[in-house]
Short mmCIF file of C-alpha atoms in Angstrom, two decimals:
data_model
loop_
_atom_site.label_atom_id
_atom_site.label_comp_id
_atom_site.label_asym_id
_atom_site.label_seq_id
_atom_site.Cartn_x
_atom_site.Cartn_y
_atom_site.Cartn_z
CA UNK Z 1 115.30 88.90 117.62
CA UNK Z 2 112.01 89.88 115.46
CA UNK Z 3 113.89 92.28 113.18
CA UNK Z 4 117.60 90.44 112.62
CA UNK Z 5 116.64 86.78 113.20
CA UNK Z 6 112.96 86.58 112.07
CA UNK Z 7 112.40 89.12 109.89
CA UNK Z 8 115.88 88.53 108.07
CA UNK Z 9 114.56 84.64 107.35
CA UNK Z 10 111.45 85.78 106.23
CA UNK Z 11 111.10 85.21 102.44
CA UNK Z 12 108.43 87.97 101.77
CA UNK Z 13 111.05 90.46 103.29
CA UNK Z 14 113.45 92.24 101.45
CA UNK Z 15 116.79 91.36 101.05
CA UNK Z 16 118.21 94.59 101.19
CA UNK Z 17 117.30 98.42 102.01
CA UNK Z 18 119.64 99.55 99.78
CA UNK Z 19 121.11 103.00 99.68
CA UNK Z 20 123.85 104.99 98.73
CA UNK Z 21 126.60 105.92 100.74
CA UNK Z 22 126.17 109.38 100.86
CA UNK Z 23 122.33 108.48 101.83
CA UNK Z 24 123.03 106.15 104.34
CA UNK Z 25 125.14 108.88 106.06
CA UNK Z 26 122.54 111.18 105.87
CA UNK Z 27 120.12 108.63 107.69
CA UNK Z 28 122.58 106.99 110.43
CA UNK Z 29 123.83 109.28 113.05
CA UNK Z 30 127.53 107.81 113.21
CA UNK Z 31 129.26 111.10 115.17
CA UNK Z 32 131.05 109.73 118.49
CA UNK Z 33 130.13 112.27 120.81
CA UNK Z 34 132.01 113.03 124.78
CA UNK Z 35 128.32 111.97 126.17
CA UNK Z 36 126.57 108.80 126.16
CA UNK Z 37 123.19 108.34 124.95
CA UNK Z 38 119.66 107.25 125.91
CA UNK Z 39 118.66 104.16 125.78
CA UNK Z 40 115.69 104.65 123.53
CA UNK Z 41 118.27 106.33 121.00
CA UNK Z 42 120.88 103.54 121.40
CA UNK Z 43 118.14 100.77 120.74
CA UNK Z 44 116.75 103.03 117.34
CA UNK Z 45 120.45 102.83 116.61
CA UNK Z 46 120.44 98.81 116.73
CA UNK Z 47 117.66 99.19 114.12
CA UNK Z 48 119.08 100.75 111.88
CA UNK Z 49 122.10 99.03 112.03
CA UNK Z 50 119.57 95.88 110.88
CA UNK Z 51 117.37 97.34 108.57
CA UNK Z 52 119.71 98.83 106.15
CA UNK Z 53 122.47 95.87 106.47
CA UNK Z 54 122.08 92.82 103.82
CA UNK Z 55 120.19 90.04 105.17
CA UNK Z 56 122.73 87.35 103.96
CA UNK Z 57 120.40 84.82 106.05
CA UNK Z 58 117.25 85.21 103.46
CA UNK Z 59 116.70 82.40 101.56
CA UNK Z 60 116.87 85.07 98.48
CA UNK Z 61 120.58 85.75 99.23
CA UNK Z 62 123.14 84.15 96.31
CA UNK Z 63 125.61 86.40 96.35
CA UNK Z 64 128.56 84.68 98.19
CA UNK Z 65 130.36 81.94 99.50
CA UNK Z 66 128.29 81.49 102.97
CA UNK Z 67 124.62 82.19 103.52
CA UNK Z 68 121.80 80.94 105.88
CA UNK Z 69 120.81 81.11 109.50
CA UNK Z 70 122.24 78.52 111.43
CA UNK Z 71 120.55 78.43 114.96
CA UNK Z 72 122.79 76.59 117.28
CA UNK Z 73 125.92 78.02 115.72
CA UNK Z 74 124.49 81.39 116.56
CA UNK Z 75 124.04 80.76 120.06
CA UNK Z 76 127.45 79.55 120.26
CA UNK Z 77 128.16 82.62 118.70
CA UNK Z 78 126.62 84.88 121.91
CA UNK Z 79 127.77 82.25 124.56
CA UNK Z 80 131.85 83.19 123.35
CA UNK Z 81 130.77 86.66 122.96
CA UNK Z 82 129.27 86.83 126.54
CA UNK Z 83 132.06 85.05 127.86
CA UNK Z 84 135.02 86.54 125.87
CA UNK Z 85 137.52 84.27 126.20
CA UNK Z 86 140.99 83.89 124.41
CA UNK Z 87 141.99 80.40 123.15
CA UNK Z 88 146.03 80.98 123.59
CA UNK Z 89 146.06 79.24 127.09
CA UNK Z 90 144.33 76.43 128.39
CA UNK Z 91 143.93 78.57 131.74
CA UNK Z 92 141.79 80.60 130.20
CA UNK Z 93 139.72 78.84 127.98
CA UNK Z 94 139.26 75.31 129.24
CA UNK Z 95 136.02 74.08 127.56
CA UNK Z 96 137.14 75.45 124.25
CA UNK Z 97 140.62 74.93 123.86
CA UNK Z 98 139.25 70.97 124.46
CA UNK Z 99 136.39 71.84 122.00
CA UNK Z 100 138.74 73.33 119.46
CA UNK Z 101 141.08 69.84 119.52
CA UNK Z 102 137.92 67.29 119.02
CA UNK Z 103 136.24 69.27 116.27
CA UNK Z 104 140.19 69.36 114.86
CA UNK Z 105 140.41 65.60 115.33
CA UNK Z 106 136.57 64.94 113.26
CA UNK Z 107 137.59 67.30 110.85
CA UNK Z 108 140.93 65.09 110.06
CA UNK Z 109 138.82 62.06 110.29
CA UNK Z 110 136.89 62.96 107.62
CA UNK Z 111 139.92 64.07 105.43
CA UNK Z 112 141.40 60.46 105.68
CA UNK Z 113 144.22 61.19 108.53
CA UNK Z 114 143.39 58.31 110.20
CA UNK Z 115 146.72 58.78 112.55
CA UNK Z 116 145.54 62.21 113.34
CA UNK Z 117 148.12 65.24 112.99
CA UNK Z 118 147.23 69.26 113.83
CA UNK Z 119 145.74 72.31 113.15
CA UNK Z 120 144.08 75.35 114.33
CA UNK Z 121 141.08 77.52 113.78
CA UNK Z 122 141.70 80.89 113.06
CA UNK Z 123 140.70 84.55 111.39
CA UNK Z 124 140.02 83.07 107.74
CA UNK Z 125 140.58 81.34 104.87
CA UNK Z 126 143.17 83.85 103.73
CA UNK Z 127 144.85 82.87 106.99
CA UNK Z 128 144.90 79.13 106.52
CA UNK Z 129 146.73 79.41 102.76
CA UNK Z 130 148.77 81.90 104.68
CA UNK Z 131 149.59 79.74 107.16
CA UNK Z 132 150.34 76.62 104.21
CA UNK Z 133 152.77 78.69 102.46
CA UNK Z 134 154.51 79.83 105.42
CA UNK Z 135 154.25 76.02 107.07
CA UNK Z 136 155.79 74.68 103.93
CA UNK Z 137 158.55 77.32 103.30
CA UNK Z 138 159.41 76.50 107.12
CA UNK Z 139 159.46 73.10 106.48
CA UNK Z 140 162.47 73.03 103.57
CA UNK Z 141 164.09 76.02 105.03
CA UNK Z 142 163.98 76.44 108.79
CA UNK Z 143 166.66 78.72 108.99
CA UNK Z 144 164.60 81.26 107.34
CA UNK Z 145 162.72 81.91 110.73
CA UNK Z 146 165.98 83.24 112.38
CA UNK Z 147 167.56 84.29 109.49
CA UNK Z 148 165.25 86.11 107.21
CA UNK Z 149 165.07 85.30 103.12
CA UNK Z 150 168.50 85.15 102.84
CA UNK Z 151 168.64 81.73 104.20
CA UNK Z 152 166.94 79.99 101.09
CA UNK Z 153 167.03 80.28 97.46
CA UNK Z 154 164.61 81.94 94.91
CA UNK Z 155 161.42 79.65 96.39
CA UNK Z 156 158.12 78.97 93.74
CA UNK Z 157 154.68 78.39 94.60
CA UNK Z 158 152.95 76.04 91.71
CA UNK Z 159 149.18 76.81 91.38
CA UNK Z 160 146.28 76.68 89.24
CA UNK Z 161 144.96 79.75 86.96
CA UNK Z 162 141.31 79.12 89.45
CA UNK Z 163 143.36 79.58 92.87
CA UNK Z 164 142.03 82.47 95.23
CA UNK Z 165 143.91 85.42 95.25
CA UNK Z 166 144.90 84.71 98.62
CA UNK Z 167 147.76 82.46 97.70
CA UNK Z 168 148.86 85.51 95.55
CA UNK Z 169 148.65 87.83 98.82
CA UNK Z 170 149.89 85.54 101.00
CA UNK Z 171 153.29 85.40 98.54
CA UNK Z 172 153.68 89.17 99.05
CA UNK Z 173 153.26 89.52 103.07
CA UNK Z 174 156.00 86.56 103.45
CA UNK Z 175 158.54 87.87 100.98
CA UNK Z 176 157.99 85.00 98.45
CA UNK Z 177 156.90 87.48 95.48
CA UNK Z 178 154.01 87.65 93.90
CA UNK Z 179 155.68 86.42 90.56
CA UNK Z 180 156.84 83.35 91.84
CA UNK Z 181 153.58 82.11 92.23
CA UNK Z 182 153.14 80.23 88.88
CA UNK Z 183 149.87 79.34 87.52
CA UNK Z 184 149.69 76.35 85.37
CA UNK Z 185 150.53 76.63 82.57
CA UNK Z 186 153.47 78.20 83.89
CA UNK Z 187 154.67 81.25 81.70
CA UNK Z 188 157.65 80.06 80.90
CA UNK Z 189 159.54 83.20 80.22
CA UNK Z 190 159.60 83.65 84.14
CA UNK Z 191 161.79 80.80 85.02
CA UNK Z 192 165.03 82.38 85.33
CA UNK Z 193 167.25 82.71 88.28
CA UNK Z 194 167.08 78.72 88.82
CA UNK Z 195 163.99 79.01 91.14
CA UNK Z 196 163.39 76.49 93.50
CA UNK Z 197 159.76 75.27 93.58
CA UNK Z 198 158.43 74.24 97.14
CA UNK Z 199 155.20 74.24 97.27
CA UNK Z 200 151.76 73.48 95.28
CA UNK Z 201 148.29 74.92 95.97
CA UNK Z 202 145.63 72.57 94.74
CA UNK Z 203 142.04 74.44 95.02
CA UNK Z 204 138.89 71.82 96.04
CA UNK Z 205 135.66 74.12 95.20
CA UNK Z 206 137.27 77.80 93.08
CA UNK Z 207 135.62 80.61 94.16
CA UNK Z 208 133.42 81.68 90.61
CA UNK Z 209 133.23 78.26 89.09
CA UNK Z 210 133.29 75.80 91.52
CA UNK Z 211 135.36 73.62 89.80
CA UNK Z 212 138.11 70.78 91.59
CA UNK Z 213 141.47 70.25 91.08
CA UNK Z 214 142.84 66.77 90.66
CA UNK Z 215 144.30 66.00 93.97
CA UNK Z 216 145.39 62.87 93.61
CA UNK Z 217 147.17 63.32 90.29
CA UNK Z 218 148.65 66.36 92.06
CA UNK Z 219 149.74 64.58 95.35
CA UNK Z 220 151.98 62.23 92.79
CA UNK Z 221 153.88 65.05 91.54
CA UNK Z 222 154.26 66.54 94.57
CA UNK Z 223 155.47 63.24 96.26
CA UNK Z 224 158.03 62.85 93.75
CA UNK Z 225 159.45 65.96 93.56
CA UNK Z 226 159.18 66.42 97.45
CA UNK Z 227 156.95 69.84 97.37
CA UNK Z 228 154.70 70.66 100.32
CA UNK Z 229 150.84 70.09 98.94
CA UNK Z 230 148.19 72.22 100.37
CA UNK Z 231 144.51 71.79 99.67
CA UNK Z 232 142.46 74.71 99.46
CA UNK Z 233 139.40 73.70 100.60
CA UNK Z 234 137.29 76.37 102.25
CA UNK Z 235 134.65 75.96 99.80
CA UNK Z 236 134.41 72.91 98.82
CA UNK Z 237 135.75 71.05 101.81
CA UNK Z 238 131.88 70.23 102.61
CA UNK Z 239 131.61 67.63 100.14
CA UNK Z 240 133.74 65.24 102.75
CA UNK Z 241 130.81 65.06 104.76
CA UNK Z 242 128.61 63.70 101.89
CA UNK Z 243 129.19 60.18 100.76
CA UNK Z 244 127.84 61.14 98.04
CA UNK Z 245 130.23 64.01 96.53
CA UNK Z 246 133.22 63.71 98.47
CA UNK Z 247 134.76 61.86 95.49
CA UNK Z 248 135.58 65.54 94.40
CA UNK Z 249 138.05 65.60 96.55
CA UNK Z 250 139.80 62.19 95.93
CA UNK Z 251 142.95 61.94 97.56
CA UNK Z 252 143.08 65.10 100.16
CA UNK Z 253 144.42 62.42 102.62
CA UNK Z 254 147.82 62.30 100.89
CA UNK Z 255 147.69 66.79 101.38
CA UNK Z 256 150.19 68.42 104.00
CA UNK Z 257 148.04 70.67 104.69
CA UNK Z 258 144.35 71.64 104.20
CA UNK Z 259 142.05 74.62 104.81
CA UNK Z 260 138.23 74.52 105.04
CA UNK Z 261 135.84 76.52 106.11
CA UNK Z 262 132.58 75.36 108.08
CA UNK Z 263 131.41 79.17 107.59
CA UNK Z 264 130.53 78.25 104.22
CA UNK Z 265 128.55 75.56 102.88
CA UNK Z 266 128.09 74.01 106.93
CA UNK Z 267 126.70 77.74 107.56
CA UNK Z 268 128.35 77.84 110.84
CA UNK Z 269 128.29 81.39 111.66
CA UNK Z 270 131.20 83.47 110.56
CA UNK Z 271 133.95 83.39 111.08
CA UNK Z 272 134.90 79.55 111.41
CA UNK Z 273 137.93 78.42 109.47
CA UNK Z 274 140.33 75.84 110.23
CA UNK Z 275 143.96 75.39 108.76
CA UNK Z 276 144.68 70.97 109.37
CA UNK Z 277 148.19 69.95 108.96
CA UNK Z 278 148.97 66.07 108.60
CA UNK Z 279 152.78 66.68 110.49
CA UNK Z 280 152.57 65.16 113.90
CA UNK Z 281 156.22 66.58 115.05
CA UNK Z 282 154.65 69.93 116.03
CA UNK Z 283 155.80 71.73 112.79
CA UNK Z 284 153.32 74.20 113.59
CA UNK Z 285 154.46 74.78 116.86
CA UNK Z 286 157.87 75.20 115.87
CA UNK Z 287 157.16 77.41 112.97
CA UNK Z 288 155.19 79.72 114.78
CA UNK Z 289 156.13 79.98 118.30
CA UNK Z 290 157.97 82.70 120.24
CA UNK Z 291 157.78 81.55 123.68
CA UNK Z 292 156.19 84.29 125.48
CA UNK Z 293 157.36 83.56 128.92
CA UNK Z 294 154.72 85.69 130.27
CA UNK Z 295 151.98 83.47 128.82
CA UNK Z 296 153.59 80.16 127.76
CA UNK Z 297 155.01 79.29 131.17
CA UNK Z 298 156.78 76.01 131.15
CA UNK Z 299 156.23 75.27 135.06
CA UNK Z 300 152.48 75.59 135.29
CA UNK Z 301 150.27 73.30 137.22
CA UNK Z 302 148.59 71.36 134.77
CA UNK Z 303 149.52 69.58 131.12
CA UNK Z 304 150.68 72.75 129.03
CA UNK Z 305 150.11 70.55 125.88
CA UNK Z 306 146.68 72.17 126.00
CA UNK Z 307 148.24 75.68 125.51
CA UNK Z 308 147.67 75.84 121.99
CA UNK Z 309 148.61 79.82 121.34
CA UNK Z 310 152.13 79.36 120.57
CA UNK Z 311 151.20 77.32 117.20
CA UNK Z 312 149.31 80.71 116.12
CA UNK Z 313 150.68 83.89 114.59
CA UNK Z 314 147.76 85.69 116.12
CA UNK Z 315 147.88 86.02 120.25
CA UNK Z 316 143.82 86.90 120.59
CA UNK Z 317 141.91 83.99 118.78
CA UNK Z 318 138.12 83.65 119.31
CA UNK Z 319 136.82 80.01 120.13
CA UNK Z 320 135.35 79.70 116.67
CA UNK Z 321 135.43 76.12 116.59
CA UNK Z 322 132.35 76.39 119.46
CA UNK Z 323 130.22 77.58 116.76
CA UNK Z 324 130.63 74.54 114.58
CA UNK Z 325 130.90 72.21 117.52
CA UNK Z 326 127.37 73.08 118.88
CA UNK Z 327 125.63 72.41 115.32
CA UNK Z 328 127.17 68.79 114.96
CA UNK Z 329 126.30 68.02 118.20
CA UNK Z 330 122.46 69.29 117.62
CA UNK Z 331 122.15 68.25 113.81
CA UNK Z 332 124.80 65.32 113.75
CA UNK Z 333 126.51 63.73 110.76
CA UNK Z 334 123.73 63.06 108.38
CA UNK Z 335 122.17 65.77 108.72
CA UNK Z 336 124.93 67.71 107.68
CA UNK Z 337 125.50 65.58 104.84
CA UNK Z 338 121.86 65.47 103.85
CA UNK Z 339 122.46 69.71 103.73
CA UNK Z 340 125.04 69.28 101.31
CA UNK Z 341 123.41 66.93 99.29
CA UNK Z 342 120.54 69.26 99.19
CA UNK Z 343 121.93 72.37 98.18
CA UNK Z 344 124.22 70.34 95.19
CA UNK Z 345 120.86 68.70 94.43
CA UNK Z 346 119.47 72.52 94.04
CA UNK Z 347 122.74 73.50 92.27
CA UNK Z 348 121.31 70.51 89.84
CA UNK Z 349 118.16 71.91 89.47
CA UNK Z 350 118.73 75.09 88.58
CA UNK Z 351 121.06 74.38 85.70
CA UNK Z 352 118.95 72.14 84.02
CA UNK Z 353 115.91 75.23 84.57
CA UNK Z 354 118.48 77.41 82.53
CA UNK Z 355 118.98 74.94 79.98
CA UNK Z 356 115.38 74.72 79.20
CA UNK Z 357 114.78 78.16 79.05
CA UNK Z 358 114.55 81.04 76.71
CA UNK Z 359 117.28 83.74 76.96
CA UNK Z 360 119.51 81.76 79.29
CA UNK Z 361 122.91 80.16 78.75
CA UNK Z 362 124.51 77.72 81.21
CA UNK Z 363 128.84 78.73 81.34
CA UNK Z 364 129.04 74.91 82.12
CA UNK Z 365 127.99 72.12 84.13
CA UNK Z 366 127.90 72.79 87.90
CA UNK Z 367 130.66 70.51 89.57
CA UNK Z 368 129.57 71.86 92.98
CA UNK Z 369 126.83 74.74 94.36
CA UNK Z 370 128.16 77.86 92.07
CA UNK Z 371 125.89 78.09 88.79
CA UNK Z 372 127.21 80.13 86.49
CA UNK Z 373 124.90 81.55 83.10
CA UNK Z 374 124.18 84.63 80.91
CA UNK Z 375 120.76 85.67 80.61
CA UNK Z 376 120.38 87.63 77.09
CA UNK Z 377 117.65 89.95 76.62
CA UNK Z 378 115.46 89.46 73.94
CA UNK Z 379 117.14 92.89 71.90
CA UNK Z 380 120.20 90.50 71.65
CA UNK Z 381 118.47 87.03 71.23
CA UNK Z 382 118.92 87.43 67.09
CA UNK Z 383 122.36 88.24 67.34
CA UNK Z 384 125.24 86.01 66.17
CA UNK Z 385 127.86 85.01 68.64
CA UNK Z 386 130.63 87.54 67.57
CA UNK Z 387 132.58 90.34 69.24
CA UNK Z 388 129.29 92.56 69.05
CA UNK Z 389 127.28 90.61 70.63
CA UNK Z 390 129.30 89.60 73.82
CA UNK Z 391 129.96 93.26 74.18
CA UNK Z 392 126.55 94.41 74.48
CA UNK Z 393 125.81 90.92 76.87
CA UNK Z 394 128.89 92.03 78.90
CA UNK Z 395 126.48 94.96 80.24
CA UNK Z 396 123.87 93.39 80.55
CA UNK Z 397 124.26 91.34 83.98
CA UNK Z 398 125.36 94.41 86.33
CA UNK Z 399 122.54 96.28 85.17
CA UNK Z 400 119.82 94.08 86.43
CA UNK Z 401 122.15 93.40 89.30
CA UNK Z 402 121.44 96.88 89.98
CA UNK Z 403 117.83 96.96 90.01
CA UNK Z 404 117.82 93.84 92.39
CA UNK Z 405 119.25 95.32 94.79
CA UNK Z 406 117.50 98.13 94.40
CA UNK Z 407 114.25 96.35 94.98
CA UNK Z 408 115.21 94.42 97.50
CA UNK Z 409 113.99 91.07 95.77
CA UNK Z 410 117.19 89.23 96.22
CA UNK Z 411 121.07 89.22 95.28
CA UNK Z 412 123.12 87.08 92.94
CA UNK Z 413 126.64 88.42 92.16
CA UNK Z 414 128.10 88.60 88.60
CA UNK Z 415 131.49 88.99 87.48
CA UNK Z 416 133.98 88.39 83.99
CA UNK Z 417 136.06 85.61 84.24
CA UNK Z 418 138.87 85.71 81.42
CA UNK Z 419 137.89 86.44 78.37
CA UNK Z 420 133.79 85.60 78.97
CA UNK Z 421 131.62 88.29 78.96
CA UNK Z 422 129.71 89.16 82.39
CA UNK Z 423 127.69 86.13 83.83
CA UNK Z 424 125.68 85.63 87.04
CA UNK Z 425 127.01 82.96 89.64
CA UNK Z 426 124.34 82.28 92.00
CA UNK Z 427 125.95 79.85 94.75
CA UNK Z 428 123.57 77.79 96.55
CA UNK Z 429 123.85 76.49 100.46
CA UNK Z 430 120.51 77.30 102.85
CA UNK Z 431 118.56 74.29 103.30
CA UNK Z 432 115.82 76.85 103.19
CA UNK Z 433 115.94 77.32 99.80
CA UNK Z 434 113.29 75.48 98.00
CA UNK Z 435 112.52 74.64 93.50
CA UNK Z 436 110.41 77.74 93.94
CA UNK Z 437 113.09 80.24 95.00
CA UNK Z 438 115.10 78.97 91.67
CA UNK Z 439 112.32 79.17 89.91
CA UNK Z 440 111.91 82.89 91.24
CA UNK Z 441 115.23 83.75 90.95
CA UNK Z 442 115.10 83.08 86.70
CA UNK Z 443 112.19 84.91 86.49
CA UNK Z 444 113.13 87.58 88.51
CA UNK Z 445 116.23 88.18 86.47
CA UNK Z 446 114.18 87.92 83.08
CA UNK Z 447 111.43 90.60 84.31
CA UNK Z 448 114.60 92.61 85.62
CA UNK Z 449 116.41 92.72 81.63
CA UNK Z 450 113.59 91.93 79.42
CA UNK Z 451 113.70 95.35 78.55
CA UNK Z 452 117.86 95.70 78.11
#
C-alpha cells in the first residue's frame, strides 16, 4: 500500500525507474525454479515488481488514454479478484451479473436509449468494435454464422482516416479484409468487385487528436442507405456524463451500437469496457451463442435470462462492470461530470499556456483532453517553415521524450501523424492534476530541449 498506492500518487516521486531491458533482467530474478521461495524473497520480489513499473497513477503521467488512481474502483478491483468469479452464469455470479445489467441500463440512459436495448462488458475496446463489425455483418447476413463467407457478398466497412486501428484488425480476424475498410475519402480505385457496404464506424474522441465525428450527419446516411452505425466511443464516451460537452457527441442515440470505456477518462480501473447495442431482439445473443449444454442449461431452477455468457465470444469474463459500479455509487453523477469538466477545463488551459509561449506551437484547438504541440528549440526558432526545418523538429520531440523518462520527471507520448512532423500529445484525465503540473510539464519539456 505505501509503495504502489501512496508512493505512486505522490507528486515528488518519480514517475518511472527506467531501465533497459537487458538491465532490468540483470536486476529482477525472473527464473521459475522446481522450489518455492521465502517469504522475505517473494515480498522483495513484489517490490520490485513496483518500483521499476510506470506509475500511470502520478499526477505527472500523460502518456495515454487512462491515468489516475481511482479508490473505490480499486477495491472493487481486489473484492472480484478475491472472489474470482465468472460472469457467464447467473449461478455463479449473482451480485454481478445483476451489477453488470444496471450499470448497462445507466450507461444506455445516458446515450439517449430511453427504451433500453443490450450490451456487455468485456476484454477491451478492441473487443467492442470487434464485436460491432461482427454484430452488424450478422445482422444483414445471418447465414454467414453457419455458413462461413461464402454466404454474403464482397462486404465494406466505411470509416474515417482518425478511426483506431482496431476496426482495421478487427476486418482481418473476421474475414472482412483489411482493404475493405474504406477511409473517407474513399480511394476510389478500390471499388471494384461491386462491394457491398454494411457498416460505418463513426469515432467520438480519436486516439492522437481527440477530435469527433459528426454523428448525426452520419446516422442520416446510414439510415438511408440501411448500414449498421457503430460509435466508437471509448475515449470520448465521457463527455455524456457532462452537460456541458456531451454535445460532442450529438446524436449517438440514433447508433446501433456503441463502445466506451469507463477505464479511460472515468479512471475506473482497467480493464472496464462495455460494447451497448440498441437491438432489443437479442441480436447479440443470437449472433454469439453456441448453447453449451453443459453451462447454458435450459431447465435450471431459476430465470436463465440472467445467464448472460452465451451473448459473449469469450466463456471467462471478469465482473468489470463492479469496478465502475462501486465509484458511481461512492462519487455519484456530478461528481463524475464535474471530473470531466475538470480535466477538459485543464485540456483548456494548457493550450492557451502554449499559445502564449516562446518555442511552442499548438497542432490545433483541443476538442476534448488530448493537446497536441511542437516545442522548437531555440537552434531552430530562426528557421523558416520549409522541408529543413520540420526535419530537424521531427527529432526533436523523442529526444527529450527520452530524457524524461530517464529522469523520472514525468511522461507525455509523441508521435507523427500524416505528414506533420513529431509532436507531443499530452492527454489529460486525473482530477489530481492541478495549473501547476501544466505549468511544470512546459517547462519541463523546454529545460529538457533547450539545448537540441
Amino acid at each position: 500500500m505505501e509503495d504502489v498506492v501512496k508512493k505512486a500518487t505522490d507528486v515528488t516521486e518519480k514517475v518511472c525507474e527506467w531501465r533497459s531491458p537487458e538491465q532490468l533482467k540483470e536486476l529482477l530474478d525472473l527464473e521459475l525454479t522446481d522450489g518455492g521461495e521465502s517469504e522475505s524473497k517473494i515480498l522483495q520480489h513484489c517490490r520490485d515488481a513496483i518500483r521499476y513499473s510506470i506509475k500511470t497513477t502520478h499526477p505527472r503521467f500523460f502518456n495515454q488514454l487512462y491515468a489516475g488512481m481511482e479508490p473505490y474502483s480499486m477495491v472493487a478491483s481486489f473484492i472480484t479478484e478475491a472472489l474470482k468469479p465468472s460472469l457467464y452464469t447467473y449461478e455463479v455470479a449473482p451480485v454481478f451479473t445483476l451489477i453488470e445489467d444496471a450499470v448497462l441500463r445507466k450507461m444506455m440512459e445516458m446515450i439517449g436509449w430511453e427504451e433500453g436495448g443490450d450490451g456487455i462488458f468485456n476484454a477491451g475496446g478492441s473487443m467492442s468494435n470487434m464485436y460491432a463489425v461482427n454484430l452488424a455483418r450478422y445482422h444483414h447476413y445471418p447465414h454467414i454464422k453457419e455458413l462461413g463467407l461464402s454466404a454474403a457478398p464482397r462486404l465494406v466497412i466505411f470509416t474515417s482516416r482518425e478511426c483506431h486501428y482496431s476496426i482495421s484488425k478487427a476486418a482481418a480476424l473476421l474475414g472482412v479484409g483489411t482493404k475493405n475498410v474504406y477511409v473517407v475519402p474513399s480511394d476510389n480505385s478500390t471499388n471494384s468487385l461491386y462491394p457491398v457496404p454494411f457498416m460505418v464506424n463513426a469515432t467520438a474522441g480519436t486516439t492522437v487528436l481527440g477530435a469527433f465525428d459528426p454523428i448525426e450527419e452520419i446516422a442520416d446516411i446510414c439510415e438511408k442507405y440501411n448500414l449498421w452505425l457503430h460509435v466508437d466511443a471509448c475515449w470520448g464516451g465521457a463527455a455524456l456524463m457532462s452537460q456541458k460537452h456531451k454535445h460532442l457527441l450529438k446524436g449517438i442515440h440514433r447508433a446501433n451500437s456503441v463502445a466506451w470505456n469507463p477505464h479511460k477518462m472515468l479512471m475506473a480501473c482497467l480493464q472496464c469496457s462495455a460494447f451497448l447495442v440498441r437491438d432489443k431482439t437479442h441480436l447479440l445473443q443470437r449472433c454469439h451463442s453456441a448453447q453449451a449444454s453443459y453451462l447454458f442449461q435450459q431447465d435450471k431452477f431459476y430465470d436463465v435470462s440472467y445467464d448472460t455468457g452465451d451473448k459473449s465470444v469469450q466463456c471467462s469474463r471478469k465482473p468489470d462492470a463492479f469496478k465502475f459500479w462501486l465509484m458511481w455509487k461512492a462519487l455519484g453523477t456530478r461528481e463524475l461530470e464535474q471530473r470531466v469538466d475538470r480535466a477538459l477545463a485543464m485540456a483548456r488551459y494548457l493550450a492557451q499556456e502554449v499559445e502564449k509561449r516562446e518555442g511552442f506551437r499548438l497542432l490545433m484547438d483541443p476538442e476534448y483532453a488530448n493537446v497536441c504541440f511542437w516545442y522548437i528549440p531555440p537552434s531552430l526558432r530562426n528557421l523558416s517553415d520549409g522541408p529543413e526545418f520540420w526535419k530537424k523538429l521531427h527529432t526533436v520531440a523523442p529526444v527529450i521524450k527520452e530524457r524524461m523518462m530517464k529522469k523520472g520527471s514525468m511522461m507525455v507520448g509523441y508521435q507523427p501523424h500524416g505528414d506533420k512532423a513529431n509532436f507531443f500529445r499530452m492527454i489529460i484525465i486525473s482530477p489530481q492534476v492541478s495549473k501547476q503540473d501544466m505549468d511544470f510539464v512546459l517547462d519541463e519539456i523546454h529545460n529538457l530541449g533547450k539545448d537540441l
